[in-house]
XYZ file of C-alpha atoms in Angstrom:
532
model
C -18.852 61.152 -7.257
C -15.400 59.713 -6.764
C -13.646 57.870 -9.519
C -14.799 54.209 -9.201
C -11.359 52.884 -10.112
C -9.346 54.829 -7.524
C -11.755 55.326 -4.664
C -10.842 52.088 -2.907
C -13.088 49.238 -1.906
C -16.839 49.250 -2.302
C -18.860 51.155 0.272
C -21.233 49.361 2.552
C -24.394 48.392 0.732
C -22.852 48.855 -2.703
C -21.973 46.076 -5.152
C -18.900 45.342 -7.242
C -18.673 44.367 -10.906
C -15.577 42.761 -12.402
C -14.605 43.809 -15.861
C -12.716 41.552 -18.303
C -8.941 41.696 -18.011
C -8.840 43.183 -14.487
C -11.057 43.409 -11.448
C -12.437 46.917 -10.917
C -14.907 47.716 -8.111
C -17.732 49.870 -9.396
C -20.192 51.439 -6.949
C -23.774 51.561 -8.088
C -24.434 54.599 -5.889
C -25.911 56.456 -8.853
C -28.757 53.934 -8.965
C -31.855 54.811 -6.960
C -32.082 53.151 -3.562
C -35.332 51.546 -4.587
C -33.405 49.312 -6.971
C -31.106 47.858 -4.319
C -33.446 44.946 -3.752
C -33.485 44.206 -7.474
C -29.683 43.954 -7.527
C -29.590 41.763 -4.453
C -32.356 39.525 -5.774
C -31.748 39.133 -9.500
C -34.343 37.521 -11.682
C -34.295 33.797 -11.839
C -32.366 32.579 -14.862
C -34.457 30.981 -17.578
C -33.179 27.546 -18.449
C -33.820 25.731 -21.686
C -35.745 22.489 -21.376
C -34.378 19.281 -22.817
C -37.177 19.428 -25.392
C -36.083 22.927 -26.473
C -32.482 21.798 -26.803
C -33.445 18.718 -28.801
C -35.666 20.722 -31.161
C -32.845 23.209 -31.652
C -30.316 20.418 -32.174
C -32.463 18.644 -34.770
C -32.208 21.755 -36.938
C -28.517 21.034 -37.505
C -29.197 17.676 -39.146
C -30.295 18.861 -42.649
C -27.056 20.705 -43.313
C -24.940 17.779 -42.129
C -26.948 15.017 -43.821
C -26.860 16.742 -47.202
C -23.316 18.044 -46.702
C -22.048 14.589 -45.792
C -23.652 12.999 -48.844
C -22.262 15.689 -51.143
C -18.856 15.805 -49.475
C -18.197 12.072 -49.507
C -20.032 10.997 -52.656
C -20.387 13.875 -55.142
C -16.854 13.559 -56.496
C -17.080 9.819 -57.202
C -20.672 10.276 -58.465
C -19.612 12.856 -61.047
C -16.615 10.813 -62.190
C -17.980 7.266 -62.222
C -21.813 7.543 -62.437
C -22.555 10.745 -64.348
C -19.270 10.115 -66.218
C -18.205 13.742 -66.225
C -14.562 14.131 -67.199
C -12.185 14.986 -64.303
C -11.488 18.527 -65.524
C -15.197 19.404 -65.709
C -15.780 17.716 -62.353
C -13.067 19.880 -60.788
C -14.786 22.997 -62.187
C -18.145 21.908 -60.749
C -16.694 21.163 -57.321
C -14.577 24.321 -57.115
C -17.195 26.777 -58.420
C -19.917 25.146 -56.320
C -17.895 25.401 -53.093
C -16.645 28.897 -53.928
C -20.174 30.088 -54.652
C -21.315 28.449 -51.431
C -18.668 30.463 -49.596
C -19.724 33.735 -51.236
C -23.385 33.237 -50.378
C -22.657 33.047 -46.641
C -21.733 36.729 -46.157
C -24.415 37.752 -48.658
C -27.079 35.912 -46.682
C -25.562 37.250 -43.470
C -25.928 40.767 -44.875
C -29.569 40.179 -45.793
C -30.335 38.692 -42.380
C -28.741 41.653 -40.621
C -31.182 43.886 -42.518
C -34.192 41.685 -41.742
C -36.800 43.057 -39.331
C -38.189 41.110 -36.401
C -41.412 39.267 -37.232
C -43.813 37.174 -35.126
C -41.600 34.189 -36.067
C -38.434 36.118 -35.208
C -35.719 37.518 -37.442
C -34.048 34.209 -38.357
C -36.880 31.671 -38.525
C -38.537 33.019 -41.717
C -35.326 32.333 -43.638
C -35.286 28.743 -42.419
C -38.966 28.183 -43.162
C -39.166 29.565 -46.690
C -35.855 28.204 -48.015
C -36.618 24.572 -47.125
C -38.998 23.476 -49.943
C -36.851 24.990 -52.697
C -33.682 23.497 -51.211
C -34.980 19.918 -51.267
C -35.996 20.237 -54.939
C -32.563 21.535 -55.921
C -30.858 18.795 -53.888
C -32.822 16.062 -55.642
C -31.907 17.416 -59.087
C -28.188 17.317 -58.246
C -28.415 13.516 -58.196
C -30.411 13.277 -61.419
C -28.513 12.370 -64.599
C -30.031 14.345 -67.517
C -30.644 12.659 -70.873
C -28.207 14.958 -72.668
C -24.435 14.756 -72.331
C -23.189 18.012 -73.794
C -24.790 20.261 -71.171
C -24.196 18.039 -68.142
C -21.520 20.279 -66.654
C -23.856 23.288 -66.751
C -26.712 21.203 -65.260
C -24.728 20.071 -62.246
C -23.125 23.469 -61.775
C -26.516 25.222 -61.835
C -28.306 22.985 -59.352
C -25.261 22.574 -57.114
C -24.918 26.358 -56.778
C -28.679 26.777 -56.354
C -28.819 24.202 -53.584
C -25.810 25.696 -51.812
C -27.493 29.107 -51.898
C -30.721 27.759 -50.426
C -29.053 25.632 -47.769
C -27.053 28.716 -46.776
C -30.358 30.536 -46.269
C -31.121 27.737 -43.813
C -27.786 27.235 -42.096
C -26.522 30.804 -41.532
C -29.626 31.881 -39.589
C -29.628 28.531 -37.810
C -26.001 29.022 -36.747
C -26.733 32.556 -35.535
C -29.722 31.194 -33.626
C -27.231 29.937 -31.022
C -27.038 33.480 -29.648
C -30.834 33.860 -29.437
C -32.024 30.657 -27.796
C -30.741 31.788 -24.386
C -28.830 34.632 -22.741
C -26.967 32.159 -20.505
C -23.520 31.051 -21.680
C -23.831 27.666 -19.977
C -27.199 27.045 -21.627
C -25.794 27.942 -25.041
C -22.830 25.613 -24.502
C -25.181 22.810 -23.476
C -27.444 23.420 -26.490
C -24.347 23.467 -28.719
C -23.340 20.047 -27.378
C -26.836 18.729 -28.172
C -26.547 20.276 -31.621
C -23.125 18.777 -32.331
C -24.310 15.346 -31.221
C -27.297 15.516 -33.573
C -25.137 16.901 -36.387
C -22.687 14.047 -36.086
C -25.672 11.686 -35.970
C -26.758 13.460 -39.145
C -23.452 12.633 -40.786
C -23.884 9.022 -39.699
C -27.393 9.048 -41.121
C -26.261 10.682 -44.361
C -23.399 8.228 -44.700
C -25.652 5.249 -43.929
C -28.437 6.270 -46.305
C -26.239 7.321 -49.187
C -23.619 4.608 -48.716
C -25.864 1.637 -48.060
C -28.463 2.433 -50.735
C -25.840 3.199 -53.367
C -23.714 0.264 -52.230
C -26.520 -2.158 -53.091
C -26.331 -1.195 -56.772
C -23.877 -3.118 -58.918
C -21.704 -0.745 -60.933
C -19.128 -2.762 -62.879
C -15.710 -1.245 -63.392
C -13.749 -1.237 -66.637
C -10.507 -3.277 -66.503
C -7.522 -1.218 -67.675
C -9.902 1.515 -68.890
C -10.894 -0.649 -71.907
C -14.659 -0.433 -72.473
C -14.597 -3.187 -75.125
C -13.969 -5.841 -72.486
C -17.281 -5.200 -70.771
C -20.645 -6.138 -72.169
C -22.137 -2.768 -73.147
C -25.748 -3.787 -72.462
C -24.922 -5.095 -68.995
C -22.827 -2.003 -68.278
C -25.628 0.344 -69.355
C -28.175 -1.509 -67.203
C -25.912 -1.451 -64.156
C -25.190 2.261 -64.568
C -28.945 2.925 -64.713
C -29.444 0.956 -61.506
C -26.721 2.992 -59.820
C -28.296 6.241 -61.000
C -31.676 5.159 -59.595
C -30.010 4.251 -56.301
C -28.581 7.764 -56.024
C -32.041 9.216 -56.726
C -33.613 7.020 -54.049
C -31.021 8.116 -51.508
C -31.619 11.755 -52.483
C -35.359 11.358 -51.930
C -34.893 9.879 -48.462
C -32.432 12.609 -47.438
C -34.739 15.334 -48.795
C -37.568 13.953 -46.632
C -35.337 14.096 -43.545
C -34.460 17.709 -44.400
C -38.144 18.713 -44.381
C -38.985 16.852 -41.145
C -36.072 18.422 -39.251
C -36.976 21.919 -40.492
C -40.551 21.484 -39.248
C -39.379 20.319 -35.803
C -36.980 23.270 -35.512
C -39.631 25.807 -36.516
C -42.243 24.464 -34.096
C -39.940 23.758 -31.153
C -37.672 26.832 -30.907
C -38.415 30.508 -30.350
C -35.913 33.330 -30.687
C -35.170 35.460 -27.630
C -34.159 39.074 -28.023
C -31.520 40.431 -25.669
C -33.072 42.922 -23.235
C -30.395 45.485 -24.062
C -30.884 44.871 -27.797
C -34.527 45.956 -27.614
C -33.285 49.379 -26.543
C -31.320 49.721 -29.802
C -33.308 51.957 -32.118
C -30.819 52.511 -34.917
C -29.783 49.515 -37.009
C -26.075 48.866 -37.494
C -24.941 49.425 -41.123
C -23.641 46.127 -42.507
C -20.252 47.331 -43.691
C -19.570 49.149 -40.448
C -20.490 45.975 -38.574
C -18.268 43.944 -40.903
C -15.354 46.303 -40.294
C -15.806 46.021 -36.534
C -16.102 42.232 -36.672
C -13.029 41.769 -38.866
C -10.987 44.050 -36.604
C -11.823 41.976 -33.520
C -8.554 40.168 -32.759
C -9.904 36.996 -31.062
C -12.245 36.369 -34.012
C -9.470 36.617 -36.609
C -7.216 34.281 -34.610
C -10.013 31.760 -34.083
C -11.042 31.542 -37.741
C -7.396 31.394 -38.833
C -6.778 28.358 -36.626
C -9.949 26.549 -37.614
C -9.429 27.438 -41.272
C -6.414 25.117 -41.428
C -7.835 22.336 -39.251
C -11.180 22.345 -41.075
C -9.370 22.287 -44.399
C -7.466 19.187 -43.268
C -10.646 17.252 -42.477
C -12.341 18.467 -45.669
C -9.469 17.131 -47.767
C -9.925 13.737 -46.128
C -13.695 13.906 -46.596
C -13.571 14.859 -50.273
C -11.073 12.184 -51.317
C -11.879 9.382 -48.866
C -14.135 7.374 -51.188
C -11.589 7.368 -54.016
C -8.749 6.658 -51.564
C -10.510 3.587 -50.144
C -11.601 2.379 -53.574
C -8.323 2.690 -55.471
C -5.396 3.155 -53.071
C -6.489 0.732 -50.342
C -8.492 -1.480 -52.708
C -11.654 -1.584 -50.552
C -14.185 -0.832 -53.299
C -17.095 -2.414 -51.425
C -16.101 -1.316 -47.915
C -15.615 2.448 -48.009
C -19.222 3.214 -46.999
C -18.834 0.936 -43.955
C -15.534 2.625 -43.047
C -17.314 5.974 -43.189
C -19.971 4.635 -40.837
C -17.277 3.501 -38.404
C -15.726 6.987 -38.377
C -19.013 8.803 -37.894
C -20.382 6.386 -35.293
C -17.202 6.793 -33.256
C -17.511 10.585 -33.543
C -21.119 10.485 -32.380
C -20.285 8.471 -29.275
C -17.400 10.756 -28.261
C -19.165 14.131 -28.682
C -20.539 14.061 -25.086
C -17.085 13.083 -23.834
C -15.522 16.115 -25.517
C -18.278 18.340 -24.094
C -17.373 17.122 -20.597
C -13.657 17.520 -21.346
C -13.901 21.141 -22.512
C -16.032 21.981 -19.469
C -13.541 20.349 -17.121
C -10.208 21.352 -18.698
C -11.057 24.291 -20.969
C -11.706 24.742 -24.668
C -8.146 25.524 -25.761
C -6.869 22.339 -24.106
C -9.614 20.383 -25.857
C -8.504 21.868 -29.197
C -4.872 20.821 -28.751
C -5.634 17.284 -27.594
C -8.711 16.575 -29.714
C -7.535 17.746 -33.121
C -3.913 16.621 -32.749
C -5.084 13.080 -31.921
C -5.792 12.558 -35.635
C -2.144 12.948 -36.607
C -0.819 9.527 -35.403
C -3.599 7.695 -37.223
C -3.055 9.619 -40.460
C 0.642 8.703 -40.249
C -0.310 5.055 -39.714
C -2.560 5.093 -42.800
C 0.247 6.630 -44.857
C 2.815 4.007 -43.823
C 0.855 0.763 -43.553
C 0.013 -1.724 -46.259
C -3.605 -2.304 -47.209
C -5.173 -4.179 -44.269
C -8.930 -4.093 -43.680
C -8.891 -4.826 -39.926
C -6.241 -2.198 -39.212
C -8.139 0.268 -41.397
C -11.305 -0.234 -39.322
C -9.339 0.326 -36.097
C -7.853 3.528 -37.506
C -11.310 4.654 -38.676
C -12.800 4.256 -35.187
C -9.869 6.096 -33.600
C -10.024 8.885 -36.190
C -13.677 9.447 -35.319
C -12.586 10.734 -31.903
C -10.705 13.591 -33.543
C -13.552 14.252 -35.973
C -15.866 14.764 -32.975
C -13.565 17.445 -31.560
C -13.359 19.155 -34.953
C -17.174 19.223 -35.103
C -17.821 20.516 -31.588
C -15.119 23.049 -30.793
C -15.534 25.778 -33.472
C -19.233 26.233 -32.740
C -18.616 26.121 -28.998
C -15.904 28.813 -29.138
C -17.572 31.273 -31.532
C -20.185 32.398 -28.946
C -17.307 33.225 -26.557
C -15.798 35.502 -29.210
C -19.158 37.202 -29.778
C -19.585 37.768 -26.029
C -16.112 39.304 -25.912
C -17.058 41.576 -28.830
C -20.292 42.675 -27.106
C -18.337 43.777 -24.057
C -15.978 45.863 -26.145
C -18.836 47.237 -28.286
C -21.840 47.297 -25.897
C -23.989 49.507 -28.160
C -23.412 47.409 -31.311
C -26.037 44.729 -31.951
C -27.134 42.530 -34.851
C -23.610 41.395 -35.789
C -24.114 37.709 -34.914
C -24.933 36.646 -38.516
C -21.747 38.389 -39.691
C -19.617 36.453 -37.207
C -21.060 33.098 -38.206
C -21.385 33.698 -41.952
C -17.804 34.901 -42.430
C -16.412 32.001 -40.418
C -18.260 29.629 -42.750
C -17.204 31.745 -45.760
C -13.485 31.299 -45.118
C -13.717 27.569 -44.458
C -15.957 26.874 -47.457
C -13.893 28.925 -49.871
C -10.714 27.187 -48.772
C -12.383 23.792 -49.078
C -13.583 24.673 -52.584
C -10.058 25.562 -53.641
C -8.651 22.380 -52.091
C -11.283 20.084 -53.579
C -10.998 21.664 -57.012
C -7.223 21.371 -56.991
C -7.302 17.786 -55.691
C -9.750 16.695 -58.414
C -7.731 18.522 -61.061
C -4.568 16.806 -59.832
C -6.261 13.447 -60.482
C -6.847 14.533 -64.068
C -3.183 15.453 -64.472
C -2.020 12.119 -63.071
C -4.194 10.112 -65.468
C -7.407 9.215 -63.605
C -9.452 6.616 -65.522
C -13.238 6.979 -65.237
C -14.869 3.801 -63.835
C -11.568 1.988 -63.950
C -11.131 -1.147 -61.813
C -7.695 0.189 -60.908
C -5.776 3.425 -61.340
C -2.198 4.242 -62.348
C 0.394 4.337 -59.568
C 0.575 8.141 -59.859
C -3.147 8.455 -59.051
C -2.832 6.167 -56.015
C 0.146 8.123 -54.713
C -1.686 11.439 -55.210
C -4.704 10.167 -53.287
C -2.463 9.033 -50.416
C -0.855 12.479 -50.229
C -4.251 14.204 -50.271
C -5.663 12.034 -47.456
C -2.625 11.767 -45.169
C 0.350 14.120 -45.661
C -1.523 17.314 -46.610
C -4.004 17.059 -43.692
C -1.173 16.473 -41.193
C 0.625 19.644 -42.328
C -2.604 21.662 -42.164
C -3.472 20.400 -38.666
C -0.040 21.330 -37.313
C -0.283 24.818 -38.838
C -3.726 25.300 -37.316
C -2.580 24.249 -33.839
C 0.299 26.735 -34.009
C -2.190 29.521 -34.777
C -4.337 28.523 -31.794
C -1.464 29.519 -29.522
C -2.355 33.146 -30.368
C -6.044 32.785 -29.404
C -6.479 34.975 -26.294
C -9.773 33.833 -24.722
C -8.873 31.326 -22.017
C -11.119 30.069 -19.222
C -10.287 32.969 -16.867
C -11.196 35.591 -19.449
C -14.335 33.669 -20.339
C -15.505 33.745 -16.697
C -14.807 37.465 -16.438
C -16.765 38.113 -19.637
C -19.685 36.106 -18.283
C -19.861 38.185 -15.084
C -19.697 41.485 -16.954
C -22.334 40.434 -19.504
C -24.681 39.245 -16.773
C -24.405 42.631 -15.053
C -25.153 44.372 -18.341
C -28.268 42.243 -18.920
C -29.548 42.766 -15.382
C -29.049 46.519 -15.683
C -30.859 46.629 -19.018
C -33.813 44.587 -17.711
C -34.320 46.733 -14.590
C -37.408 48.765 -15.328
C -36.658 51.366 -12.689
C -33.254 52.358 -14.035
C -33.179 55.700 -15.802
C -31.865 56.146 -19.342
C -28.927 58.159 -17.977
C -27.965 55.399 -15.591
C -28.252 52.786 -18.356
C -25.965 54.779 -20.615
C -23.400 55.279 -17.861
C -23.255 51.607 -16.920
C -23.118 50.434 -20.557
C -20.310 52.885 -21.294
C -18.258 51.618 -18.329
C -18.825 47.987 -19.365
């Protein structure tokens, strides 16, 4: 048989396949003539129903609802409600986030070793981690009766919850690759998921903010406790603690309901060519292959900086609104404005990335936050202007939510084409992306809380020293701007554009059709897979 690359155009009756990077005609003359009809009449593509997509999307809410509550409120809760000193609070936040980051690859490793069950390979992790996770979450917001061991209490249950929620979220993230073999269906399901996840952040912000906001927690003028009636202060603190517990109970209930809907409404689909894989990929070999895949490294490097920027804003926003802007009773409403705006614009960004490409959406969507962060840094405290900025900033938050999870499947598809016989690496891709972002956010949040201690933060103070206000402004405006610009520069190196994505889609579809053809011999399957 002539070399398929140099033998000219395709013969009559043969078909051509286009490989990523260049178009190469390949003649399927080695396939039996009886299969010609199968190639000309491929199987009808299975599309996900709206119900399937909604059930899948609902599964993203628990992680976002709990993550939003912890991200926006845990710092101020530890400092002003549990009355943990700033240094101990920084240890809790850093170790908790760092441990959360470490558990992602560990869980990814365990999932990669998990066998397929009647529920699938990923669903058992989601099902069995849920009840333990909600118990641990509730205990994070409980103030124990002892003071000396408080730091250990919060550290223990924070790390335990992060471990259990990782057992939920890593398999859920990898589930993107198993709900459909069609790239367009996965992108559509991802848009549904991002919309529900942003709705989850709105819900988490509304529940936590509005319930806690109803409790009266008096501040201490000039840090002098003697000026406040101790009995009234103790009663108000107890009311605030109960409000946090009530919010935790409501959020825990939502967690359970969403997990049940996901488990009942979604089924995993195995790739037809994956079922032919008899030998399981060793984890460390898979990790080495994943970390040597250039597009993956460039993607996580870019999103590492942009995600870190938004996490800095998230972690310090409540304190920034309370003390720097002076909106003690408005910060929960400002959070709602940001998240509601993000929810509304998620479908717009999905249309934009489909129409103009994902890299263009990254540049425009994430960079749109920069002008508003500059405005916040320069303006005087003005509530109306702050609400306008919050709504506008939500547009950029929507892009930051949607784009990483929409682009990761493209990287995995590109990897599958370069390594067609390697399967089961999806959890590694997703878990290590989350690992890098979480670890960086843990470092940033720990350092930012520690910097408040160094500048003289006063627990439950009605106001803070000028140094604390200036530090909060730097953490919420200047630092995120620098990180966003660095991330956008790194995205210039990301190689998967729309043309390469289309080529990958054609090649993958040919691989799936070849693998699902029952009449194709093992020799023919090996030859085609090797060429792909």
